[in-house]
Amino acid sequence: MRLTHRLSHALLGFAVAAGAATAGAGAAQAADSAPAAAVQQHKPAVKAPAVLGEAAYLVDADTGQVHLSKEADLRRPVASLTKAMTAYTVLKQAKPTDKLTISDEDVRYAAQGGAAVAHLRAGDTLTVEDVLHALMLPSGADAAHALARTYGPGVPAFVAKMNATAAELGMTGTQYVNADGMPYGGGGHSTARDQATLAKAVLDNEALKEITSTRFYTLKATPEHGPYSWKNTNRLLANPGAVGVKTGFTRAAGYTLSFAGERDGNRVIGVILGETDSGRRFQTAQALLDWATARTR
């Protein structure tokens, strides 16, 4: 009986080794007693890319599988990622074809504190869709103020709507204090996990997905407004499959990025907060998308 047992065991070990010739010796020994099908389906573990930002989160938008979580519930300022909530809140009550007129107040507000601007001109009348492009591509604080002022009505009322919307989405670690993410009033806070939840909601809205994924947007002059041309600050959009969502930066928040990629019908959403290098956040985001795709194939 012992001899028969030893022969059977040896034959099984030989079959496993032949079926997994590229596996290491340790892996082959561990698979000695596993079914052949399980051995064939085994994939070598791929190490996650290094994330140097303070917080990060990477999730499959369809299945909810969390690929990576680093300080995902740490509350931090998120800078202009705030504008994704501004856009989402606006389209809960307005149509893209609705119109609004830029005011002197919008222009003056954006001129303070070094905020990014879309160079909107007071007196110009634009569609909501146009102003949303001004908000999300060049990250215009003037566009944020114009939208909040119009659809609050008034900025404080609009910010209250932003926080109500965050609560509806289950963003329990989030508090907004303005519509642009600048450090006025403390700048507010959120988490990487919450911002991924928001990114999913934004991308599930086809109008917002198209806007946040647009690299360049140009408006010719009309009797209602002058000419405009905006470029998206999200460098990741130059890469195939990248969609949305938003970039951000303040001294308190560091460099932030909400991003997503679509491959083979699958969407992965990620957030990086508190990065110290602007370019590295895009490199890290692309590495994360590549890694998530590879590990799910």
PDB file of C-alpha atoms in Angstrom:
ATOM      1  CA  MET A   1       0.000   0.000   0.000  1.00  0.00           C
ATOM      2  CA  ARG A   2       2.808   2.441   0.835  1.00  0.00           C
ATOM      3  CA  LEU A   3       4.574   1.721  -2.498  1.00  0.00           C
ATOM      4  CA  THR A   4       1.343   2.215  -4.469  1.00  0.00           C
ATOM      5  CA  HIS A   5       0.686   5.464  -2.621  1.00  0.00           C
ATOM      6  CA  ARG A   6       4.196   6.755  -3.381  1.00  0.00           C
ATOM      7  CA  LEU A   7       3.876   5.889  -7.097  1.00  0.00           C
ATOM      8  CA  SER A   8       0.481   7.599  -7.395  1.00  0.00           C
ATOM      9  CA  HIS A   9       1.768  10.662  -5.632  1.00  0.00           C
ATOM     10  CA  ALA A  10       4.799  10.884  -7.916  1.00  0.00           C
ATOM     11  CA  LEU A  11       2.696  10.532 -11.087  1.00  0.00           C
ATOM     12  CA  LEU A  12       0.355  13.274  -9.935  1.00  0.00           C
ATOM     13  CA  GLY A  13       3.287  15.579  -9.129  1.00  0.00           C
ATOM     14  CA  PHE A  14       4.756  14.937 -12.600  1.00  0.00           C
ATOM     15  CA  ALA A  15       1.441  15.812 -14.311  1.00  0.00           C
ATOM     16  CA  VAL A  16       1.092  19.023 -12.372  1.00  0.00           C
ATOM     17  CA  ALA A  17       4.655  20.084 -13.149  1.00  0.00           C
ATOM     18  CA  ALA A  18       4.109  19.422 -16.876  1.00  0.00           C
ATOM     19  CA  GLY A  19       0.875  21.409 -16.919  1.00  0.00           C
ATOM     20  CA  ALA A  20       2.456  24.433 -15.216  1.00  0.00           C
ATOM     21  CA  ALA A  21       5.956  24.457 -16.637  1.00  0.00           C
ATOM     22  CA  THR A  22       6.407  28.176 -16.142  1.00  0.00           C
ATOM     23  CA  ALA A  23       5.437  28.125 -12.464  1.00  0.00           C
ATOM     24  CA  GLY A  24       8.130  28.161  -9.804  1.00  0.00           C
ATOM     25  CA  ALA A  25       9.113  25.032  -7.935  1.00  0.00           C
ATOM     26  CA  GLY A  26       7.386  26.233  -4.779  1.00  0.00           C
ATOM     27  CA  ALA A  27       4.125  26.831  -6.653  1.00  0.00           C
ATOM     28  CA  ALA A  28       4.301  23.368  -8.237  1.00  0.00           C
ATOM     29  CA  GLN A  29       4.724  21.725  -4.835  1.00  0.00           C
ATOM     30  CA  ALA A  30       1.803  23.697  -3.418  1.00  0.00           C
ATOM     31  CA  ALA A  31      -0.371  22.526  -6.307  1.00  0.00           C
ATOM     32  CA  ASP A  32       0.422  18.779  -5.897  1.00  0.00           C
ATOM     33  CA  SER A  33      -2.926  18.012  -4.324  1.00  0.00           C
ATOM     34  CA  ALA A  34      -4.994  20.606  -6.284  1.00  0.00           C
ATOM     35  CA  PRO A  35      -7.323  19.656  -9.153  1.00  0.00           C
ATOM     36  CA  ALA A  36      -5.794  20.042 -12.609  1.00  0.00           C
ATOM     37  CA  ALA A  37      -8.391  22.677 -13.641  1.00  0.00           C
ATOM     38  CA  ALA A  38      -7.469  24.873 -10.693  1.00  0.00           C
ATOM     39  CA  VAL A  39      -3.792  24.697 -11.615  1.00  0.00           C
ATOM     40  CA  GLN A  40      -4.515  25.742 -15.212  1.00  0.00           C
ATOM     41  CA  GLN A  41      -6.592  28.734 -14.069  1.00  0.00           C
ATOM     42  CA  HIS A  42      -3.955  30.002 -11.630  1.00  0.00           C
ATOM     43  CA  LYS A  43      -2.552  33.454 -12.452  1.00  0.00           C
ATOM     44  CA  PRO A  44       0.695  34.762 -10.975  1.00  0.00           C
ATOM     45  CA  ALA A  45       0.073  37.646  -8.587  1.00  0.00           C
ATOM     46  CA  VAL A  46       0.918  41.055 -10.019  1.00  0.00           C
ATOM     47  CA  LYS A  47       2.125  43.600  -7.510  1.00  0.00           C
ATOM     48  CA  ALA A  48       0.124  46.830  -7.346  1.00  0.00           C
ATOM     49  CA  PRO A  49       1.891  49.976  -8.596  1.00  0.00           C
ATOM     50  CA  ALA A  50       3.295  52.212  -5.884  1.00  0.00           C
ATOM     51  CA  VAL A  51       1.001  55.089  -4.917  1.00  0.00           C
ATOM     52  CA  LEU A  52       2.863  57.963  -3.274  1.00  0.00           C
ATOM     53  CA  GLY A  53      -0.192  60.147  -2.726  1.00  0.00           C
ATOM     54  CA  GLU A  54      -1.614  60.343   0.782  1.00  0.00           C
ATOM     55  CA  ALA A  55      -4.786  58.467  -0.164  1.00  0.00           C
ATOM     56  CA  ALA A  56      -6.041  56.402  -3.088  1.00  0.00           C
ATOM     57  CA  TYR A  57      -8.907  54.161  -4.104  1.00  0.00           C
ATOM     58  CA  LEU A  58      -9.439  51.971  -7.172  1.00  0.00           C
ATOM     59  CA  VAL A  59     -12.692  50.123  -7.800  1.00  0.00           C
ATOM     60  CA  ASP A  60     -14.507  48.251 -10.550  1.00  0.00           C
ATOM     61  CA  ALA A  61     -17.530  50.393 -11.382  1.00  0.00           C
ATOM     62  CA  ASP A  62     -19.681  47.424 -12.400  1.00  0.00           C
ATOM     63  CA  THR A  63     -18.876  44.756  -9.813  1.00  0.00           C
ATOM     64  CA  GLY A  64     -17.773  46.931  -6.900  1.00  0.00           C
ATOM     65  CA  GLN A  65     -14.545  44.953  -6.574  1.00  0.00           C
ATOM     66  CA  VAL A  66     -11.978  47.084  -4.752  1.00  0.00           C
ATOM     67  CA  HIS A  67      -8.606  46.752  -6.464  1.00  0.00           C
ATOM     68  CA  LEU A  68      -6.693  49.098  -4.176  1.00  0.00           C
ATOM     69  CA  SER A  69      -7.401  51.060  -1.017  1.00  0.00           C
ATOM     70  CA  LYS A  70      -4.935  53.376   0.702  1.00  0.00           C
ATOM     71  CA  GLU A  71      -6.284  55.580   3.488  1.00  0.00           C
ATOM     72  CA  ALA A  72      -9.542  55.513   1.531  1.00  0.00           C
ATOM     73  CA  ASP A  73     -11.585  57.025   4.365  1.00  0.00           C
ATOM     74  CA  LEU A  74      -9.080  59.677   5.417  1.00  0.00           C
ATOM     75  CA  ARG A  75     -10.772  63.078   5.312  1.00  0.00           C
ATOM     76  CA  ARG A  76      -8.780  65.559   3.263  1.00  0.00           C
ATOM     77  CA  PRO A  77      -9.301  68.684   1.155  1.00  0.00           C
ATOM     78  CA  VAL A  78      -9.840  67.606  -2.459  1.00  0.00           C
ATOM     79  CA  ALA A  79      -9.426  70.980  -4.236  1.00  0.00           C
ATOM     80  CA  SER A  80     -11.167  71.192  -7.619  1.00  0.00           C
ATOM     81  CA  LEU A  81     -12.542  67.653  -7.474  1.00  0.00           C
ATOM     82  CA  THR A  82     -15.285  69.628  -5.726  1.00  0.00           C
ATOM     83  CA  LYS A  83     -16.364  70.892  -9.157  1.00  0.00           C
ATOM     84  CA  ALA A  84     -17.500  67.391 -10.121  1.00  0.00           C
ATOM     85  CA  MET A  85     -20.177  67.699  -7.426  1.00  0.00           C
ATOM     86  CA  THR A  86     -21.002  71.211  -8.659  1.00  0.00           C
ATOM     87  CA  ALA A  87     -21.608  69.867 -12.169  1.00  0.00           C
ATOM     88  CA  TYR A  88     -23.608  66.889 -10.919  1.00  0.00           C
ATOM     89  CA  THR A  89     -25.785  69.076  -8.686  1.00  0.00           C
ATOM     90  CA  VAL A  90     -26.479  71.525 -11.513  1.00  0.00           C
ATOM     91  CA  LEU A  91     -27.744  68.825 -13.861  1.00  0.00           C
ATOM     92  CA  LYS A  92     -30.131  67.559 -11.199  1.00  0.00           C
ATOM     93  CA  GLN A  93     -32.194  70.709 -11.821  1.00  0.00           C
ATOM     94  CA  ALA A  94     -31.076  72.203 -15.150  1.00  0.00           C
ATOM     95  CA  LYS A  95     -30.981  71.074 -18.769  1.00  0.00           C
ATOM     96  CA  PRO A  96     -27.788  71.409 -20.821  1.00  0.00           C
ATOM     97  CA  THR A  97     -29.655  73.729 -23.214  1.00  0.00           C
ATOM     98  CA  ASP A  98     -30.726  76.167 -20.469  1.00  0.00           C
ATOM     99  CA  LYS A  99     -28.985  79.550 -20.544  1.00  0.00           C
ATOM    100  CA  LEU A 100     -27.377  81.805 -17.937  1.00  0.00           C
ATOM    101  CA  THR A 101     -25.624  85.160 -18.066  1.00  0.00           C
ATOM    102  CA  ILE A 102     -22.182  85.702 -16.554  1.00  0.00           C
ATOM    103  CA  SER A 103     -22.098  88.521 -13.997  1.00  0.00           C
ATOM    104  CA  ASP A 104     -19.438  90.940 -12.760  1.00  0.00           C
ATOM    105  CA  GLU A 105     -19.635  89.115  -9.429  1.00  0.00           C
ATOM    106  CA  ASP A 106     -18.646  85.822 -11.066  1.00  0.00           C
ATOM    107  CA  VAL A 107     -15.597  87.397 -12.677  1.00  0.00           C
ATOM    108  CA  ARG A 108     -14.527  89.259  -9.513  1.00  0.00           C
ATOM    109  CA  TYR A 109     -14.881  86.140  -7.372  1.00  0.00           C
ATOM    110  CA  ALA A 110     -12.658  84.092  -9.662  1.00  0.00           C
ATOM    111  CA  ALA A 111      -9.976  86.787  -9.745  1.00  0.00           C
ATOM    112  CA  GLN A 112      -9.155  86.382  -6.052  1.00  0.00           C
ATOM    113  CA  GLY A 113      -6.814  83.902  -4.424  1.00  0.00           C
ATOM    114  CA  GLY A 114      -5.131  82.513  -7.522  1.00  0.00           C
ATOM    115  CA  ALA A 115      -8.037  80.305  -8.606  1.00  0.00           C
ATOM    116  CA  ALA A 116      -8.052  78.709 -12.065  1.00  0.00           C
ATOM    117  CA  VAL A 117     -10.374  80.561 -14.428  1.00  0.00           C
ATOM    118  CA  ALA A 118     -12.113  80.028 -17.763  1.00  0.00           C
ATOM    119  CA  HIS A 119     -11.849  83.757 -18.544  1.00  0.00           C
ATOM    120  CA  LEU A 120     -15.610  84.150 -18.795  1.00  0.00           C
ATOM    121  CA  ARG A 121     -16.737  87.665 -19.669  1.00  0.00           C
ATOM    122  CA  ALA A 122     -19.433  89.520 -17.753  1.00  0.00           C
ATOM    123  CA  GLY A 123     -22.540  89.980 -19.885  1.00  0.00           C
ATOM    124  CA  ASP A 124     -22.003  86.862 -21.996  1.00  0.00           C
ATOM    125  CA  THR A 125     -24.977  84.507 -22.147  1.00  0.00           C
ATOM    126  CA  LEU A 126     -24.030  80.841 -22.467  1.00  0.00           C
ATOM    127  CA  THR A 127     -25.786  77.503 -22.272  1.00  0.00           C
ATOM    128  CA  VAL A 128     -25.420  75.353 -19.171  1.00  0.00           C
ATOM    129  CA  GLU A 129     -23.531  72.860 -21.324  1.00  0.00           C
ATOM    130  CA  ASP A 130     -21.040  75.559 -22.327  1.00  0.00           C
ATOM    131  CA  VAL A 131     -20.516  76.712 -18.731  1.00  0.00           C
ATOM    132  CA  LEU A 132     -20.085  73.112 -17.579  1.00  0.00           C
ATOM    133  CA  HIS A 133     -17.249  72.769 -20.097  1.00  0.00           C
ATOM    134  CA  ALA A 134     -15.768  75.981 -18.672  1.00  0.00           C
ATOM    135  CA  LEU A 135     -16.074  74.427 -15.221  1.00  0.00           C
ATOM    136  CA  MET A 136     -14.649  70.974 -15.923  1.00  0.00           C
ATOM    137  CA  LEU A 137     -11.976  71.524 -18.602  1.00  0.00           C
ATOM    138  CA  PRO A 138      -9.949  74.576 -17.490  1.00  0.00           C
ATOM    139  CA  SER A 139     -11.434  74.240 -13.979  1.00  0.00           C
ATOM    140  CA  GLY A 140     -12.920  77.718 -13.998  1.00  0.00           C
ATOM    141  CA  ALA A 141     -13.834  79.151 -10.614  1.00  0.00           C
ATOM    142  CA  ASP A 142     -15.766  81.818 -12.522  1.00  0.00           C
ATOM    143  CA  ALA A 143     -17.904  79.062 -14.058  1.00  0.00           C
ATOM    144  CA  ALA A 144     -18.408  77.451 -10.639  1.00  0.00           C
ATOM    145  CA  HIS A 145     -19.589  80.740  -9.154  1.00  0.00           C
ATOM    146  CA  ALA A 146     -21.917  81.466 -12.082  1.00  0.00           C
ATOM    147  CA  LEU A 147     -23.550  78.047 -11.811  1.00  0.00           C
ATOM    148  CA  ALA A 148     -23.868  78.172  -8.019  1.00  0.00           C
ATOM    149  CA  ARG A 149     -25.234  81.713  -8.071  1.00  0.00           C
ATOM    150  CA  THR A 150     -27.824  80.772 -10.681  1.00  0.00           C
ATOM    151  CA  TYR A 151     -28.935  77.390  -9.377  1.00  0.00           C
ATOM    152  CA  GLY A 152     -28.835  77.984  -5.616  1.00  0.00           C
ATOM    153  CA  PRO A 153     -30.092  80.515  -6.155  1.00  0.00           C
ATOM    154  CA  GLY A 154     -27.083  82.050  -4.437  1.00  0.00           C
ATOM    155  CA  VAL A 155     -23.876  80.259  -3.474  1.00  0.00           C
ATOM    156  CA  PRO A 156     -24.831  79.303   0.133  1.00  0.00           C
ATOM    157  CA  ALA A 157     -28.081  77.674  -1.005  1.00  0.00           C
ATOM    158  CA  PHE A 158     -26.248  75.831  -3.770  1.00  0.00           C
ATOM    159  CA  VAL A 159     -23.602  74.507  -1.379  1.00  0.00           C
ATOM    160  CA  ALA A 160     -26.417  73.190   0.810  1.00  0.00           C
ATOM    161  CA  LYS A 161     -27.720  71.328  -2.245  1.00  0.00           C
ATOM    162  CA  MET A 162     -24.247  69.916  -2.854  1.00  0.00           C
ATOM    163  CA  ASN A 163     -24.114  68.524   0.680  1.00  0.00           C
ATOM    164  CA  ALA A 164     -27.633  67.118   0.378  1.00  0.00           C
ATOM    165  CA  THR A 165     -26.611  65.384  -2.835  1.00  0.00           C
ATOM    166  CA  ALA A 166     -23.495  63.986  -1.162  1.00  0.00           C
ATOM    167  CA  ALA A 167     -25.703  62.540   1.579  1.00  0.00           C
ATOM    168  CA  GLU A 168     -28.001  60.980  -1.028  1.00  0.00           C
ATOM    169  CA  LEU A 169     -25.009  59.294  -2.664  1.00  0.00           C
ATOM    170  CA  GLY A 170     -23.792  57.922   0.683  1.00  0.00           C
ATOM    171  CA  MET A 171     -20.697  60.143   0.817  1.00  0.00           C
ATOM    172  CA  THR A 172     -20.517  60.123   4.613  1.00  0.00           C
ATOM    173  CA  GLY A 173     -16.987  61.543   4.825  1.00  0.00           C
ATOM    174  CA  THR A 174     -17.705  64.639   2.748  1.00  0.00           C
ATOM    175  CA  GLN A 175     -18.505  68.262   3.603  1.00  0.00           C
ATOM    176  CA  TYR A 176     -18.570  71.035   1.000  1.00  0.00           C
ATOM    177  CA  VAL A 177     -18.194  74.723   1.887  1.00  0.00           C
ATOM    178  CA  ASN A 178     -18.049  76.221  -1.607  1.00  0.00           C
ATOM    179  CA  ALA A 179     -18.618  75.256  -5.239  1.00  0.00           C
ATOM    180  CA  ASP A 180     -15.002  75.248  -6.407  1.00  0.00           C
ATOM    181  CA  GLY A 181     -12.793  73.612  -3.747  1.00  0.00           C
ATOM    182  CA  MET A 182     -10.661  76.676  -3.087  1.00  0.00           C
ATOM    183  CA  PRO A 183      -9.552  77.022   0.555  1.00  0.00           C
ATOM    184  CA  TYR A 184     -12.148  79.696   1.377  1.00  0.00           C
ATOM    185  CA  GLY A 185     -13.988  78.791   4.564  1.00  0.00           C
ATOM    186  CA  GLY A 186     -11.584  75.926   5.126  1.00  0.00           C
ATOM    187  CA  GLY A 187     -12.103  74.378   1.707  1.00  0.00           C
ATOM    188  CA  GLY A 188     -14.208  71.479   2.943  1.00  0.00           C
ATOM    189  CA  HIS A 189     -13.151  67.839   2.902  1.00  0.00           C
ATOM    190  CA  SER A 190     -13.890  64.451   1.393  1.00  0.00           C
ATOM    191  CA  THR A 191     -12.307  61.013   1.062  1.00  0.00           C
ATOM    192  CA  ALA A 192     -10.907  58.932  -1.771  1.00  0.00           C
ATOM    193  CA  ARG A 193     -13.758  56.446  -1.382  1.00  0.00           C
ATOM    194  CA  ASP A 194     -16.397  59.192  -1.475  1.00  0.00           C
ATOM    195  CA  GLN A 195     -14.845  60.798  -4.533  1.00  0.00           C
ATOM    196  CA  ALA A 196     -14.926  57.442  -6.332  1.00  0.00           C
ATOM    197  CA  THR A 197     -18.638  57.238  -5.504  1.00  0.00           C
ATOM    198  CA  LEU A 198     -19.114  60.704  -6.982  1.00  0.00           C
ATOM    199  CA  ALA A 199     -17.063  59.825 -10.072  1.00  0.00           C
ATOM    200  CA  LYS A 200     -19.317  56.830 -10.724  1.00  0.00           C
ATOM    201  CA  ALA A 201     -22.426  59.031 -10.483  1.00  0.00           C
ATOM    202  CA  VAL A 202     -20.866  61.591 -12.840  1.00  0.00           C
ATOM    203  CA  LEU A 203     -19.895  58.977 -15.417  1.00  0.00           C
ATOM    204  CA  ASP A 204     -23.306  57.328 -15.229  1.00  0.00           C
ATOM    205  CA  ASN A 205     -24.718  60.636 -16.509  1.00  0.00           C
ATOM    206  CA  GLU A 206     -24.050  60.567 -20.251  1.00  0.00           C
ATOM    207  CA  ALA A 207     -23.950  64.353 -20.597  1.00  0.00           C
ATOM    208  CA  LEU A 208     -21.401  64.689 -17.807  1.00  0.00           C
ATOM    209  CA  LYS A 209     -19.360  61.747 -19.045  1.00  0.00           C
ATOM    210  CA  GLU A 210     -19.022  63.429 -22.424  1.00  0.00           C
ATOM    211  CA  ILE A 211     -18.106  66.784 -20.890  1.00  0.00           C
ATOM    212  CA  THR A 212     -15.535  65.407 -18.443  1.00  0.00           C
ATOM    213  CA  SER A 213     -13.962  63.290 -21.192  1.00  0.00           C
ATOM    214  CA  THR A 214     -13.612  66.165 -23.678  1.00  0.00           C
ATOM    215  CA  ARG A 215     -10.040  67.356 -24.259  1.00  0.00           C
ATOM    216  CA  PHE A 216     -10.764  70.547 -26.214  1.00  0.00           C
ATOM    217  CA  TYR A 217     -13.879  72.717 -26.483  1.00  0.00           C
ATOM    218  CA  THR A 218     -14.290  75.762 -28.704  1.00  0.00           C
ATOM    219  CA  LEU A 219     -17.114  78.295 -29.004  1.00  0.00           C
ATOM    220  CA  LYS A 220     -17.341  80.708 -31.888  1.00  0.00           C
ATOM    221  CA  ALA A 221     -18.550  84.236 -31.210  1.00  0.00           C
ATOM    222  CA  THR A 222     -22.289  84.876 -31.462  1.00  0.00           C
ATOM    223  CA  PRO A 223     -24.477  87.895 -30.679  1.00  0.00           C
ATOM    224  CA  GLU A 224     -24.853  86.425 -27.158  1.00  0.00           C
ATOM    225  CA  HIS A 225     -21.194  85.776 -26.307  1.00  0.00           C
ATOM    226  CA  GLY A 226     -17.616  86.144 -27.438  1.00  0.00           C
ATOM    227  CA  PRO A 227     -15.317  83.321 -28.590  1.00  0.00           C
ATOM    228  CA  TYR A 228     -13.916  80.788 -26.134  1.00  0.00           C
ATOM    229  CA  SER A 229     -11.447  77.920 -26.320  1.00  0.00           C
ATOM    230  CA  TRP A 230     -10.732  75.580 -23.415  1.00  0.00           C
ATOM    231  CA  LYS A 231      -8.337  72.683 -22.885  1.00  0.00           C
ATOM    232  CA  ASN A 232      -8.864  69.946 -20.319  1.00  0.00           C
ATOM    233  CA  THR A 233      -6.323  69.907 -17.486  1.00  0.00           C
ATOM    234  CA  ASN A 234      -6.618  66.106 -17.314  1.00  0.00           C
ATOM    235  CA  ARG A 235      -3.568  64.827 -19.206  1.00  0.00           C
ATOM    236  CA  LEU A 236      -4.716  61.238 -18.752  1.00  0.00           C
ATOM    237  CA  LEU A 237      -7.347  61.777 -21.470  1.00  0.00           C
ATOM    238  CA  ALA A 238      -4.603  61.548 -24.106  1.00  0.00           C
ATOM    239  CA  ASN A 239      -4.419  57.813 -23.385  1.00  0.00           C
ATOM    240  CA  PRO A 240      -6.766  55.282 -25.043  1.00  0.00           C
ATOM    241  CA  GLY A 241      -9.736  54.277 -22.917  1.00  0.00           C
ATOM    242  CA  ALA A 242      -9.438  57.127 -20.409  1.00  0.00           C
ATOM    243  CA  VAL A 243     -12.672  58.893 -19.440  1.00  0.00           C
ATOM    244  CA  GLY A 244     -13.374  61.745 -16.979  1.00  0.00           C
ATOM    245  CA  VAL A 245     -13.268  63.009 -14.416  1.00  0.00           C
ATOM    246  CA  LYS A 246     -11.410  65.932 -12.737  1.00  0.00           C
ATOM    247  CA  THR A 247      -8.067  67.313 -11.616  1.00  0.00           C
ATOM    248  CA  GLY A 248      -7.377  69.580  -8.662  1.00  0.00           C
ATOM    249  CA  PHE A 249      -4.708  71.427  -6.747  1.00  0.00           C
ATOM    250  CA  THR A 250      -4.351  73.660  -3.720  1.00  0.00           C
ATOM    251  CA  ARG A 251      -1.467  73.875  -1.281  1.00  0.00           C
ATOM    252  CA  ALA A 252      -3.574  72.205   1.389  1.00  0.00           C
ATOM    253  CA  ALA A 253      -4.899  69.429  -0.850  1.00  0.00           C
ATOM    254  CA  GLY A 254      -1.808  68.814  -2.942  1.00  0.00           C
ATOM    255  CA  TYR A 255      -2.398  67.426  -6.433  1.00  0.00           C
ATOM    256  CA  THR A 256      -5.608  65.437  -6.757  1.00  0.00           C
ATOM    257  CA  LEU A 257      -7.129  63.356  -9.520  1.00  0.00           C
ATOM    258  CA  SER A 258     -10.405  61.556 -10.103  1.00  0.00           C
ATOM    259  CA  PHE A 259     -10.096  59.272 -13.136  1.00  0.00           C
ATOM    260  CA  ALA A 260     -11.502  56.266 -14.958  1.00  0.00           C
ATOM    261  CA  GLY A 261     -10.679  53.903 -17.780  1.00  0.00           C
ATOM    262  CA  GLU A 262     -12.823  51.711 -20.003  1.00  0.00           C
ATOM    263  CA  ARG A 263     -11.487  48.536 -21.597  1.00  0.00           C
ATOM    264  CA  ASP A 264     -13.334  45.558 -23.029  1.00  0.00           C
ATOM    265  CA  GLY A 265     -16.632  46.906 -21.736  1.00  0.00           C
ATOM    266  CA  ASN A 266     -15.301  47.225 -18.193  1.00  0.00           C
ATOM    267  CA  ARG A 267     -14.958  50.536 -16.293  1.00  0.00           C
ATOM    268  CA  VAL A 268     -12.478  51.072 -13.478  1.00  0.00           C
ATOM    269  CA  ILE A 269     -12.659  54.233 -11.368  1.00  0.00           C
ATOM    270  CA  GLY A 270      -9.842  55.664  -9.291  1.00  0.00           C
ATOM    271  CA  VAL A 271      -8.985  58.593  -7.047  1.00  0.00           C
ATOM    272  CA  ILE A 272      -5.605  59.909  -5.922  1.00  0.00           C
ATOM    273  CA  LEU A 273      -5.387  62.534  -3.173  1.00  0.00           C
ATOM    274  CA  GLY A 274      -2.476  64.383  -1.635  1.00  0.00           C
ATOM    275  CA  GLU A 275       0.102  63.768  -4.360  1.00  0.00           C
ATOM    276  CA  THR A 276       3.135  66.065  -4.252  1.00  0.00           C
ATOM    277  CA  ASP A 277       4.017  65.869  -7.949  1.00  0.00           C
ATOM    278  CA  SER A 278       1.576  66.958 -10.651  1.00  0.00           C
ATOM    279  CA  GLY A 279       2.826  64.692 -13.427  1.00  0.00           C
ATOM    280  CA  ARG A 280       3.207  61.657 -11.189  1.00  0.00           C
ATOM    281  CA  ARG A 281      -0.509  61.537 -10.399  1.00  0.00           C
ATOM    282  CA  PHE A 282      -1.243  60.898 -14.100  1.00  0.00           C
ATOM    283  CA  GLN A 283       1.521  58.316 -14.405  1.00  0.00           C
ATOM    284  CA  THR A 284       0.289  56.548 -11.292  1.00  0.00           C
ATOM    285  CA  ALA A 285      -3.312  56.639 -12.491  1.00  0.00           C
ATOM    286  CA  GLN A 286      -2.385  55.032 -15.811  1.00  0.00           C
ATOM    287  CA  ALA A 287      -0.299  52.382 -14.066  1.00  0.00           C
ATOM    288  CA  LEU A 288      -3.241  51.599 -11.795  1.00  0.00           C
ATOM    289  CA  LEU A 289      -5.637  51.255 -14.724  1.00  0.00           C
ATOM    290  CA  ASP A 290      -3.205  48.950 -16.557  1.00  0.00           C
ATOM    291  CA  TRP A 291      -2.692  46.877 -13.423  1.00  0.00           C
ATOM    292  CA  ALA A 292      -6.411  46.527 -12.692  1.00  0.00           C
ATOM    293  CA  THR A 293      -7.059  45.411 -16.254  1.00  0.00           C
ATOM    294  CA  ALA A 294      -4.265  42.847 -16.168  1.00  0.00           C
ATOM    295  CA  ARG A 295      -5.380  41.284 -12.901  1.00  0.00           C
ATOM    296  CA  THR A 296      -8.983  40.835 -14.067  1.00  0.00           C
ATOM    297  CA  ARG A 297      -8.172  39.164 -17.386  1.00  0.00           C
TER     298      ARG A 297
END
